[in-house]
Tab-separated table of C-alpha atoms in Angstrom:
chain	number	residue	atom	x	y	z
F	266	UNK	CA	4.779	2.394	-6.494
F	267	UNK	CA	5.090	3.776	-9.985
F	268	UNK	CA	2.055	3.448	-12.245
F	269	UNK	CA	2.496	2.076	-15.747
F	270	UNK	CA	0.947	-0.836	-17.629
F	271	UNK	CA	2.290	-2.449	-20.764
F	272	UNK	CA	0.073	-2.119	-23.804
F	273	UNK	CA	1.047	-5.645	-24.763
F	274	UNK	CA	-0.639	-7.159	-21.748
F	275	UNK	CA	-3.684	-4.895	-21.915
F	276	UNK	CA	-4.221	-6.137	-25.468
F	277	UNK	CA	-3.813	-9.713	-24.256
F	278	UNK	CA	-6.377	-9.025	-21.563
F	279	UNK	CA	-9.007	-7.882	-24.043
F	280	UNK	CA	-8.268	-10.642	-26.512
F	281	UNK	CA	-8.341	-13.426	-23.952
F	282	UNK	CA	-10.477	-12.199	-21.121
F	283	UNK	CA	-13.942	-11.993	-22.620
F	284	UNK	CA	-15.118	-15.582	-23.015
F	285	UNK	CA	-15.448	-18.850	-21.167
F	286	UNK	CA	-12.721	-21.398	-21.830
F	287	UNK	CA	-12.453	-25.140	-21.624
F	288	UNK	CA	-10.055	-26.603	-19.051
F	289	UNK	CA	-7.621	-27.397	-21.856
F	290	UNK	CA	-7.697	-23.823	-23.159
F	291	UNK	CA	-7.427	-22.394	-19.662
F	292	UNK	CA	-4.361	-24.530	-18.923
F	293	UNK	CA	-2.488	-22.507	-21.542
F	294	UNK	CA	-3.271	-19.185	-19.858
F	295	UNK	CA	-1.733	-17.653	-16.746
F	296	UNK	CA	-3.751	-14.850	-15.126
F	297	UNK	CA	-1.545	-12.561	-13.021
F	298	UNK	CA	-2.812	-9.803	-10.707
F	299	UNK	CA	-0.078	-7.496	-9.429
F	300	UNK	CA	0.631	-3.994	-8.210
F	301	UNK	CA	1.084	-1.547	-11.080
F	302	UNK	CA	4.666	-1.267	-12.326
F	303	UNK	CA	5.881	-3.832	-9.813
F	304	UNK	CA	7.821	-6.056	-12.210
F	305	UNK	CA	10.272	-5.719	-15.082
F	306	UNK	CA	8.112	-6.033	-18.181
F	307	UNK	CA	10.821	-7.878	-20.062
F	308	UNK	CA	10.992	-10.416	-17.239
F	309	UNK	CA	7.247	-10.846	-17.587
F	310	UNK	CA	7.409	-11.159	-21.363
F	311	UNK	CA	10.153	-13.802	-21.194
F	312	UNK	CA	8.252	-16.138	-18.874
F	313	UNK	CA	6.297	-18.032	-21.591
F	314	UNK	CA	9.534	-19.047	-23.321
F	315	UNK	CA	11.101	-20.125	-20.007
F	316	UNK	CA	7.973	-22.060	-19.098
F	317	UNK	CA	8.021	-23.918	-22.398
F	318	UNK	CA	11.687	-24.814	-21.881
F	319	UNK	CA	10.861	-26.274	-18.474
F	320	UNK	CA	7.573	-28.032	-19.279
F	321	UNK	CA	7.279	-28.263	-23.056
F	322	UNK	CA	3.939	-26.442	-22.796
F	323	UNK	CA	2.710	-23.182	-24.304
F	324	UNK	CA	1.466	-20.445	-21.981
F	325	UNK	CA	-0.031	-17.014	-22.558
F	326	UNK	CA	-0.290	-14.254	-19.981
F	327	UNK	CA	-3.263	-12.139	-18.971
F	328	UNK	CA	-1.901	-9.394	-16.766
F	329	UNK	CA	-3.948	-7.005	-14.623
F	330	UNK	CA	-2.942	-4.470	-11.990
F	331	UNK	CA	-4.444	-3.113	-8.781
F	332	UNK	CA	-3.704	-0.118	-6.555
F	333	UNK	CA	-5.318	-1.220	-3.295
F	334	UNK	CA	-4.974	-4.539	-1.484
F	335	UNK	CA	-8.616	-4.567	-0.460
F	336	UNK	CA	-9.840	-4.186	-4.060
F	337	UNK	CA	-7.827	-7.228	-5.057
F	338	UNK	CA	-9.190	-9.184	-2.102
F	339	UNK	CA	-12.797	-8.246	-2.854
F	340	UNK	CA	-12.514	-9.480	-6.434
F	341	UNK	CA	-11.318	-12.843	-5.199
F	342	UNK	CA	-13.405	-13.259	-2.058
F	343	UNK	CA	-16.721	-11.969	-3.395
F	344	UNK	CA	-16.266	-12.075	-7.152
F	345	UNK	CA	-14.524	-15.478	-7.215
F	346	UNK	CA	-12.166	-14.147	-9.895
F	347	UNK	CA	-9.984	-16.925	-11.268
F	348	UNK	CA	-6.621	-15.189	-10.986
F	349	UNK	CA	-3.862	-17.774	-10.899
F	350	UNK	CA	-1.286	-15.761	-8.985
F	351	UNK	CA	-1.534	-12.460	-7.085
F	352	UNK	CA	0.842	-10.325	-5.037
F	353	UNK	CA	-0.784	-9.011	-1.827
F	354	UNK	CA	0.835	-7.465	1.235
F	355	UNK	CA	1.472	-9.550	4.333
F	356	UNK	CA	-1.663	-8.529	6.262
F	357	UNK	CA	-3.922	-9.433	3.334
F	358	UNK	CA	-2.122	-12.754	2.980
F	359	UNK	CA	-2.837	-13.349	6.670
F	360	UNK	CA	-6.506	-12.518	6.092
F	361	UNK	CA	-6.675	-14.815	3.046
F	362	UNK	CA	-5.117	-17.654	5.033
F	363	UNK	CA	-7.634	-17.154	7.817
F	364	UNK	CA	-10.536	-17.185	5.333
F	365	UNK	CA	-9.209	-20.240	3.446
F	366	UNK	CA	-8.801	-18.289	0.204
F	367	UNK	CA	-5.412	-19.697	-0.821
F	368	UNK	CA	-4.057	-22.866	-2.403
F	369	UNK	CA	-0.662	-24.265	-1.397
F	370	UNK	CA	2.151	-23.659	-3.876
F	371	UNK	CA	3.071	-26.804	-5.800
F	372	UNK	CA	6.845	-27.158	-5.471
F	373	UNK	CA	7.052	-30.265	-7.628
F	374	UNK	CA	8.947	-28.741	-10.556
F	375	UNK	CA	10.195	-32.036	-12.028
F	376	UNK	CA	13.598	-31.338	-13.612
F	377	UNK	CA	13.503	-27.608	-12.813
F	378	UNK	CA	15.392	-26.565	-9.642
F	379	UNK	CA	13.318	-25.210	-6.764
F	380	UNK	CA	14.498	-21.587	-6.609
F	381	UNK	CA	12.055	-20.627	-3.847
F	382	UNK	CA	14.736	-21.708	-1.372
F	383	UNK	CA	16.648	-18.575	-2.400
F	384	UNK	CA	14.320	-16.470	-0.249
F	385	UNK	CA	16.114	-15.222	2.861
F	386	UNK	CA	15.488	-17.299	6.018
F	387	UNK	CA	14.849	-13.986	7.805
F	388	UNK	CA	11.897	-13.284	5.482
F	389	UNK	CA	10.524	-16.786	5.882
F	390	UNK	CA	10.716	-16.455	9.672
F	391	UNK	CA	8.771	-13.205	9.544
F	392	UNK	CA	6.070	-14.708	7.345
F	393	UNK	CA	5.781	-17.657	9.714
F	394	UNK	CA	4.112	-15.212	12.104
F	395	UNK	CA	1.024	-14.957	9.901
F	396	UNK	CA	0.461	-18.732	9.822
F	397	UNK	CA	-3.004	-19.949	10.761
F	398	UNK	CA	-4.072	-23.198	12.453
F	399	UNK	CA	-3.440	-25.961	9.934
F	400	UNK	CA	-1.943	-23.556	7.384
F	401	UNK	CA	1.764	-22.765	7.525
F	402	UNK	CA	2.278	-19.451	5.755
F	403	UNK	CA	5.381	-20.530	3.850
F	404	UNK	CA	3.422	-23.334	2.194
F	405	UNK	CA	1.113	-20.717	0.654
F	406	UNK	CA	3.319	-17.681	0.026
F	407	UNK	CA	6.735	-16.894	-1.432
F	408	UNK	CA	7.930	-13.405	-0.521
F	409	UNK	CA	8.607	-11.046	-3.426
F	410	UNK	CA	9.683	-7.609	-2.178
F	411	UNK	CA	10.112	-6.093	1.272
F	412	UNK	CA	11.163	-2.858	2.912
F	413	UNK	CA	10.682	-0.329	5.676
F	414	UNK	CA	8.497	2.719	6.245
F	415	UNK	CA	10.306	5.905	7.188
F	416	UNK	CA	10.974	9.538	6.361
F	417	UNK	CA	12.210	10.888	3.062
F	418	UNK	CA	13.595	14.371	3.697
F	419	UNK	CA	15.141	17.310	1.877
F	420	UNK	CA	18.632	17.854	3.282
F	421	UNK	CA	18.534	21.546	2.349
F	422	UNK	CA	15.688	22.265	4.762
F	423	UNK	CA	15.773	19.390	7.244
F	424	UNK	CA	18.737	17.956	9.127
F	425	UNK	CA	19.309	14.272	9.795
F	426	UNK	CA	19.004	14.907	13.529
F	427	UNK	CA	15.523	16.362	13.081
F	428	UNK	CA	14.159	13.242	11.380
F	429	UNK	CA	15.731	10.822	13.840
F	430	UNK	CA	12.444	11.015	15.749
F	431	UNK	CA	8.834	10.885	14.591
F	432	UNK	CA	8.435	14.087	16.598
F	433	UNK	CA	9.218	16.103	13.464
F	434	UNK	CA	5.789	15.214	12.058
F	435	UNK	CA	4.172	17.054	14.979
F	436	UNK	CA	6.566	20.041	14.841
F	437	UNK	CA	4.684	23.187	13.677
F	438	UNK	CA	7.992	24.306	12.149
F	439	UNK	CA	7.171	22.038	9.193
F	440	UNK	CA	3.526	22.971	8.832
F	441	UNK	CA	2.466	22.642	5.201
F	442	UNK	CA	5.722	20.926	4.236
F	443	UNK	CA	4.871	17.349	5.215
F	444	UNK	CA	3.256	14.678	3.065
F	445	UNK	CA	1.838	11.485	4.574
F	446	UNK	CA	0.936	8.238	2.882
F	447	UNK	CA	-2.816	7.768	2.569
F	448	UNK	CA	-2.503	4.501	4.485
F	449	UNK	CA	-4.509	3.920	7.641
F	450	UNK	CA	-2.210	1.099	8.758
F	451	UNK	CA	1.021	3.072	8.458
F	452	UNK	CA	-0.557	6.148	10.006
F	453	UNK	CA	-1.870	4.103	12.922
F	454	UNK	CA	1.514	2.490	13.506
F	455	UNK	CA	3.361	5.808	13.404
F	456	UNK	CA	0.991	7.531	15.814
F	457	UNK	CA	0.945	4.697	18.327
F	458	UNK	CA	4.745	4.419	18.264
F	459	UNK	CA	5.275	8.134	18.842
F	460	UNK	CA	2.650	8.186	21.590
F	461	UNK	CA	4.777	5.633	23.478
F	462	UNK	CA	8.209	7.045	22.617
F	463	UNK	CA	9.278	7.179	26.263
F	464	UNK	CA	8.141	3.625	27.027
F	465	UNK	CA	10.045	2.419	23.968
F	466	UNK	CA	13.158	4.228	25.154
F	467	UNK	CA	12.758	2.657	28.592
F	468	UNK	CA	12.343	-0.796	27.087
F	469	UNK	CA	9.002	-1.405	28.806
F	470	UNK	CA	7.186	-2.058	25.526
F	471	UNK	CA	8.129	-3.145	21.993
F	472	UNK	CA	7.249	-1.787	18.579
F	473	UNK	CA	5.624	-5.101	17.686
F	474	UNK	CA	3.381	-4.983	20.752
F	475	UNK	CA	2.359	-1.393	20.085
F	476	UNK	CA	1.569	-1.660	16.390
F	477	UNK	CA	-0.483	-4.796	16.963
F	478	UNK	CA	-2.537	-3.410	19.841
F	479	UNK	CA	-5.995	-2.701	18.416
F	480	UNK	CA	-7.796	-2.157	21.678
F	481	UNK	CA	-10.352	0.693	21.848
F	482	UNK	CA	-7.943	2.601	24.085
F	483	UNK	CA	-5.097	2.273	21.565
F	484	UNK	CA	-7.344	3.308	18.668
F	485	UNK	CA	-8.535	6.346	20.622
F	486	UNK	CA	-4.944	7.322	21.419
F	487	UNK	CA	-3.860	6.969	17.789
F	488	UNK	CA	-6.773	9.161	16.716
F	489	UNK	CA	-5.788	11.836	19.219
F	490	UNK	CA	-2.209	11.941	17.944
F	491	UNK	CA	-3.147	11.851	14.270
F	492	UNK	CA	-5.557	14.759	14.709
F	493	UNK	CA	-2.820	16.693	16.499
F	494	UNK	CA	-0.480	15.995	13.583
F	495	UNK	CA	-2.982	16.866	10.884
F	496	UNK	CA	-2.545	20.677	10.819
F	497	UNK	CA	1.054	20.104	9.665
F	498	UNK	CA	0.092	17.830	6.773
F	499	UNK	CA	0.053	19.347	3.285
F	500	UNK	CA	-1.606	16.272	1.827
F	501	UNK	CA	-2.354	12.570	2.106
F	502	UNK	CA	-0.816	10.901	-0.922
F	503	UNK	CA	-0.799	7.499	-2.545
F	504	UNK	CA	1.953	8.001	-5.084
F	505	UNK	CA	2.685	11.659	-5.828
F	506	UNK	CA	4.722	12.340	-2.687
F	507	UNK	CA	8.076	11.305	-4.085
F	508	UNK	CA	7.604	13.567	-7.105
F	509	UNK	CA	6.685	16.512	-4.877
F	510	UNK	CA	9.878	15.904	-2.924
F	511	UNK	CA	12.025	15.974	-6.057
F	512	UNK	CA	10.552	19.403	-6.874
F	513	UNK	CA	11.222	20.978	-3.437
F	514	UNK	CA	7.469	21.352	-2.879
F	515	UNK	CA	7.589	19.279	0.299
F	516	UNK	CA	10.387	18.802	2.812
F	517	UNK	CA	9.358	15.624	4.613
F	518	UNK	CA	7.482	12.650	3.215
F	519	UNK	CA	6.402	9.588	5.167
F	520	UNK	CA	7.020	6.896	2.580
F	521	UNK	CA	8.233	3.395	1.819
F	522	UNK	CA	11.880	2.616	1.229
F	523	UNK	CA	11.387	1.585	-2.405
F	524	UNK	CA	9.747	4.906	-3.260
F	525	UNK	CA	12.553	6.657	-1.401
F	526	UNK	CA	15.164	4.967	-3.606
F	527	UNK	CA	13.389	6.217	-6.730
F	528	UNK	CA	12.964	9.738	-5.349
F	529	UNK	CA	16.591	10.067	-4.214
F	530	UNK	CA	17.869	9.042	-7.648
F	531	UNK	CA	15.443	11.279	-9.534
F	532	UNK	CA	16.087	14.265	-7.277
F	533	UNK	CA	19.850	13.971	-7.779
F	534	UNK	CA	19.345	14.467	-11.522
F	535	UNK	CA	17.851	17.924	-10.894
F	536	UNK	CA	20.217	18.957	-8.094
F	537	UNK	CA	17.915	18.203	-5.160
F	538	UNK	CA	19.503	16.249	-2.309
F	539	UNK	CA	17.155	13.858	-0.555
F	540	UNK	CA	17.806	11.149	1.994
F	541	UNK	CA	15.801	8.530	3.881
F	542	UNK	CA	15.847	7.444	7.494
F	543	UNK	CA	13.880	5.193	9.838
F	544	UNK	CA	13.325	7.127	13.106
F	545	UNK	CA	14.900	5.827	16.291
F	546	UNK	CA	11.583	4.870	17.896
F	547	UNK	CA	11.042	2.222	15.218
F	548	UNK	CA	8.667	1.623	12.340
F	549	UNK	CA	6.787	-0.788	10.134
F	550	UNK	CA	8.616	-3.426	8.115
F	551	UNK	CA	6.468	-4.808	5.314
F	552	UNK	CA	6.451	-7.747	2.905
F	553	UNK	CA	4.667	-8.459	-0.380
F	554	UNK	CA	4.407	-12.020	-1.605
F	555	UNK	CA	3.082	-14.229	-4.380
F	556	UNK	CA	0.132	-16.489	-3.577
F	557	UNK	CA	-2.272	-18.711	-5.512
F	558	UNK	CA	-5.928	-17.793	-4.829
F	559	UNK	CA	-8.555	-20.412	-4.110
F	560	UNK	CA	-10.320	-19.967	-7.463
F	561	UNK	CA	-7.174	-20.208	-9.625
F	562	UNK	CA	-7.504	-22.496	-12.621
F	563	UNK	CA	-3.832	-22.903	-13.488
F	564	UNK	CA	-2.023	-23.765	-10.280
F	565	UNK	CA	0.813	-25.437	-12.161
F	566	UNK	CA	1.775	-22.379	-14.234
F	567	UNK	CA	1.304	-20.142	-11.181
F	568	UNK	CA	3.749	-22.252	-9.161
F	569	UNK	CA	6.274	-22.206	-11.994
F	570	UNK	CA	5.905	-18.429	-12.317
F	571	UNK	CA	6.637	-17.952	-8.612
F	572	UNK	CA	9.659	-20.235	-8.925
F	573	UNK	CA	10.848	-18.324	-12.015
F	574	UNK	CA	10.879	-15.035	-10.095
F	575	UNK	CA	13.104	-16.490	-7.357
F	576	UNK	CA	16.123	-16.909	-9.656
F	577	UNK	CA	18.928	-14.537	-8.681
F	578	UNK	CA	19.272	-12.892	-12.108
F	579	UNK	CA	15.508	-12.394	-12.411
F	580	UNK	CA	15.304	-10.945	-8.892
F	581	UNK	CA	18.091	-8.487	-9.709
F	582	UNK	CA	16.372	-7.315	-12.870
F	583	UNK	CA	13.137	-6.717	-11.021
F	584	UNK	CA	14.933	-4.816	-8.262
F	585	UNK	CA	16.766	-2.602	-10.726
F	586	UNK	CA	13.533	-1.821	-12.545
F	587	UNK	CA	11.241	-0.958	-9.639
F	588	UNK	CA	13.626	0.178	-6.858
F	589	UNK	CA	12.322	-2.188	-4.196
F	590	UNK	CA	14.319	-4.966	-2.539
F	591	UNK	CA	13.833	-8.606	-3.444
F	592	UNK	CA	13.330	-11.210	-0.735
F	593	UNK	CA	15.841	-13.375	-2.603
F	594	UNK	CA	19.187	-13.498	-0.765
F	595	UNK	CA	21.911	-15.184	-2.806
F	596	UNK	CA	25.676	-14.476	-2.984
F	597	UNK	CA	25.177	-13.196	-6.545
F	598	UNK	CA	22.756	-10.527	-5.368
F	599	UNK	CA	24.970	-9.458	-2.467
F	600	UNK	CA	27.980	-9.191	-4.767
F	601	UNK	CA	26.011	-7.146	-7.274
F	602	UNK	CA	24.739	-4.737	-4.622
F	603	UNK	CA	28.055	-4.008	-2.897
F	604	UNK	CA	29.178	-0.432	-3.535
F	605	UNK	CA	32.849	0.114	-2.702
F	606	UNK	CA	32.414	3.890	-2.926
F	607	UNK	CA	30.288	3.902	0.223
F	608	UNK	CA	32.262	4.619	3.372
F	609	UNK	CA	29.832	3.053	5.848
F	610	UNK	CA	29.198	-0.644	6.138
F	611	UNK	CA	26.032	-2.427	7.252
F	612	UNK	CA	25.491	-5.664	9.098
F	613	UNK	CA	23.292	-7.702	6.763
F	614	UNK	CA	24.047	-11.085	8.313
F	615	UNK	CA	20.381	-11.342	9.347
F	616	UNK	CA	19.444	-11.362	5.646
F	617	UNK	CA	22.380	-12.881	3.719
F	618	UNK	CA	23.879	-14.980	6.503
F	619	UNK	CA	27.486	-15.292	7.751
F	620	UNK	CA	30.015	-13.207	5.854
F	621	UNK	CA	27.689	-10.217	5.498
F	622	UNK	CA	28.478	-8.657	8.895
F	623	UNK	CA	30.077	-5.592	7.308
F	624	UNK	CA	29.204	-4.836	3.695
F	625	UNK	CA	28.910	-1.546	1.870
F	626	UNK	CA	25.459	-1.406	0.305
F	627	UNK	CA	22.730	1.198	-0.065
F	628	UNK	CA	21.302	1.460	3.480
F	629	UNK	CA	17.947	2.621	2.138
F	630	UNK	CA	17.489	-0.620	0.251
F	631	UNK	CA	19.145	-2.912	2.779
F	632	UNK	CA	18.747	-1.597	6.347
F	633	UNK	CA	21.357	-2.453	8.943
F	634	UNK	CA	20.427	-5.053	11.523
F	635	UNK	CA	20.111	-2.250	14.089
F	636	UNK	CA	17.301	-0.686	12.044
F	637	UNK	CA	15.527	-3.990	11.463
F	638	UNK	CA	15.595	-4.834	15.163
F	639	UNK	CA	13.581	-1.726	16.001
F	640	UNK	CA	10.967	-2.432	13.331
F	641	UNK	CA	8.109	-4.917	13.199
F	642	UNK	CA	5.388	-6.175	10.899
F	643	UNK	CA	1.888	-4.758	11.351
F	644	UNK	CA	-0.460	-7.728	11.474
F	645	UNK	CA	-4.000	-7.790	10.121
F	646	UNK	CA	-6.391	-5.782	12.310
F	647	UNK	CA	-8.889	-8.650	12.107
F	648	UNK	CA	-12.253	-7.921	13.724
F	649	UNK	CA	-11.035	-4.452	14.686
F	650	UNK	CA	-10.459	-3.371	11.085
F	651	UNK	CA	-13.796	-1.547	10.888
F	652	UNK	CA	-13.074	0.405	14.083
F	653	UNK	CA	-9.657	1.463	12.780
F	654	UNK	CA	-11.184	2.502	9.449
F	655	UNK	CA	-13.821	4.563	11.260
F	656	UNK	CA	-11.064	6.259	13.230
F	657	UNK	CA	-9.146	6.964	10.009
F	658	UNK	CA	-12.286	8.408	8.421
F	659	UNK	CA	-12.734	10.759	11.369
F	660	UNK	CA	-9.101	11.853	11.163
F	661	UNK	CA	-9.198	12.596	7.447
F	662	UNK	CA	-12.706	14.061	7.546
F	663	UNK	CA	-12.140	16.270	10.569
F	664	UNK	CA	-10.924	19.206	8.494
F	665	UNK	CA	-13.071	21.953	9.944
F	666	UNK	CA	-12.481	23.973	13.069
F	667	UNK	CA	-15.327	25.137	15.275
F	668	UNK	CA	-15.476	28.628	13.732
F	669	UNK	CA	-15.876	27.295	10.210
F	670	UNK	CA	-18.501	24.808	11.349
F	671	UNK	CA	-20.502	27.636	12.995
F	672	UNK	CA	-20.181	29.749	9.859
F	673	UNK	CA	-21.490	26.908	7.705
F	674	UNK	CA	-24.450	26.373	10.045
F	675	UNK	CA	-25.145	30.113	9.977
F	676	UNK	CA	-25.100	30.215	6.168
F	677	UNK	CA	-27.357	27.186	5.912
F	678	UNK	CA	-29.656	28.709	8.537
F	679	UNK	CA	-29.957	31.938	6.589
F	680	UNK	CA	-30.625	30.012	3.378
F	681	UNK	CA	-33.328	28.009	5.134
F	682	UNK	CA	-34.972	31.163	6.483
F	683	UNK	CA	-34.811	32.733	3.025
F	684	UNK	CA	-36.458	29.665	1.443
F	685	UNK	CA	-39.190	29.568	4.094
F	686	UNK	CA	-39.825	33.304	3.711
F	687	UNK	CA	-40.208	33.010	-0.077
F	688	UNK	CA	-42.446	29.961	0.175
F	689	UNK	CA	-44.708	31.734	2.697
F	690	UNK	CA	-44.758	34.827	0.525
F	691	UNK	CA	-45.626	32.768	-2.553
F	692	UNK	CA	-48.378	30.991	-0.602
F	693	UNK	CA	-49.884	34.317	0.556
F	694	UNK	CA	-49.726	35.655	-2.972
F	695	UNK	CA	-51.629	32.614	-4.252
F	696	UNK	CA	-54.255	33.099	-1.529
F	697	UNK	CA	-54.694	36.745	-2.537
F	698	UNK	CA	-55.057	35.798	-6.176
F	699	UNK	CA	-57.709	33.205	-5.330
F	700	UNK	CA	-59.586	35.782	-3.202
F	701	UNK	CA	-59.552	38.273	-6.063
F	702	UNK	CA	-60.863	35.684	-8.525
F	703	UNK	CA	-63.696	34.846	-6.126
F	704	UNK	CA	-64.652	38.488	-5.726
F	705	UNK	CA	-64.636	39.010	-9.467
F	706	UNK	CA	-66.852	35.986	-9.954
F	707	UNK	CA	-69.277	37.203	-7.283
F	708	UNK	CA	-69.558	40.658	-8.878
F	709	UNK	CA	-70.266	39.041	-12.245
């Protein structure tokens, strides 16, 4: 995701964030915690006016951003931060539901229509999977953006056929030309899928089963494959990969579809032709959604804000600004996204419903049903999270071959011997000096 924060909201943060407030004062403030550059800033700035039109009440925004899901979660779970609305990824939402860290969204909007029903039934069905006993996910979350994980590639150096399989990531032909997301979940999913490519082709196992198998055997297998892939990797990146691709400095980038959209458009401006594809074996399909944390102090404004974002025109503006795909699925959005210049058509009936069986839209943003059917959501690792993180640490930290390790030990050994030698020599010299002083004293 792109990184940029409006000065307006940083100023608001400093002006409003430093003191305790009464309940009445706090009811006029909405604290939002979101991914950096994950919303149209004009959409954000216009919310107070819209809120006043709907409720007759004033509202001011304190807006903060995060780069890592787990940092956001820690602030809420351990710090009891009173954010009113946050935008985590699906696995963190699942974890927050399990730990009772969320409040249900209040859909009583009085005279304001409930726009949350604009979210695609397909998205709601997927989020149902993260429900917990006594807590239906769709009561606590409204999906915001979604997409796939796949391969962004430079068409000058890599053919479409070569990226149709994850095998290209292990091909020494591309050594030093591949960038991978610094994401233990996506890396795990990719490795475990490729390790079972034949079983997937035979239909004896599914992508969903594989990516959500966190057994010790599966973790060990993923580690083996990731270490075998590592010599080809030029770098593990969080956000710079798409820019490297636009500059021809990398040929293949494991990335998310929204970043791919941005990179393809930017690269075209400088004459670099990029494309994006989800390999045939399958991949991760992800969802980000708005939730109200347990320690929120303005549930009403948070619920209205979530509802505000589900309007078709607002969803379109956010999509156009950030490049990702909204979970909102209305006829207005479909009509706006149809591109008659595209020759191929996609079956988007799973997302927009009947009548969208063959529409010409950007396949990077809106994958065909055939792509979606070979993808699945990676669930929260739960109690196995620590084991997966340890595996990921070993993969990223295992940078040294045996020869280098031996050389390092040799150097440190020589340094140790040198230090011991000089300390012994210094000790002997002191003993000699003491002996001389004694002899001098005796002669006197």
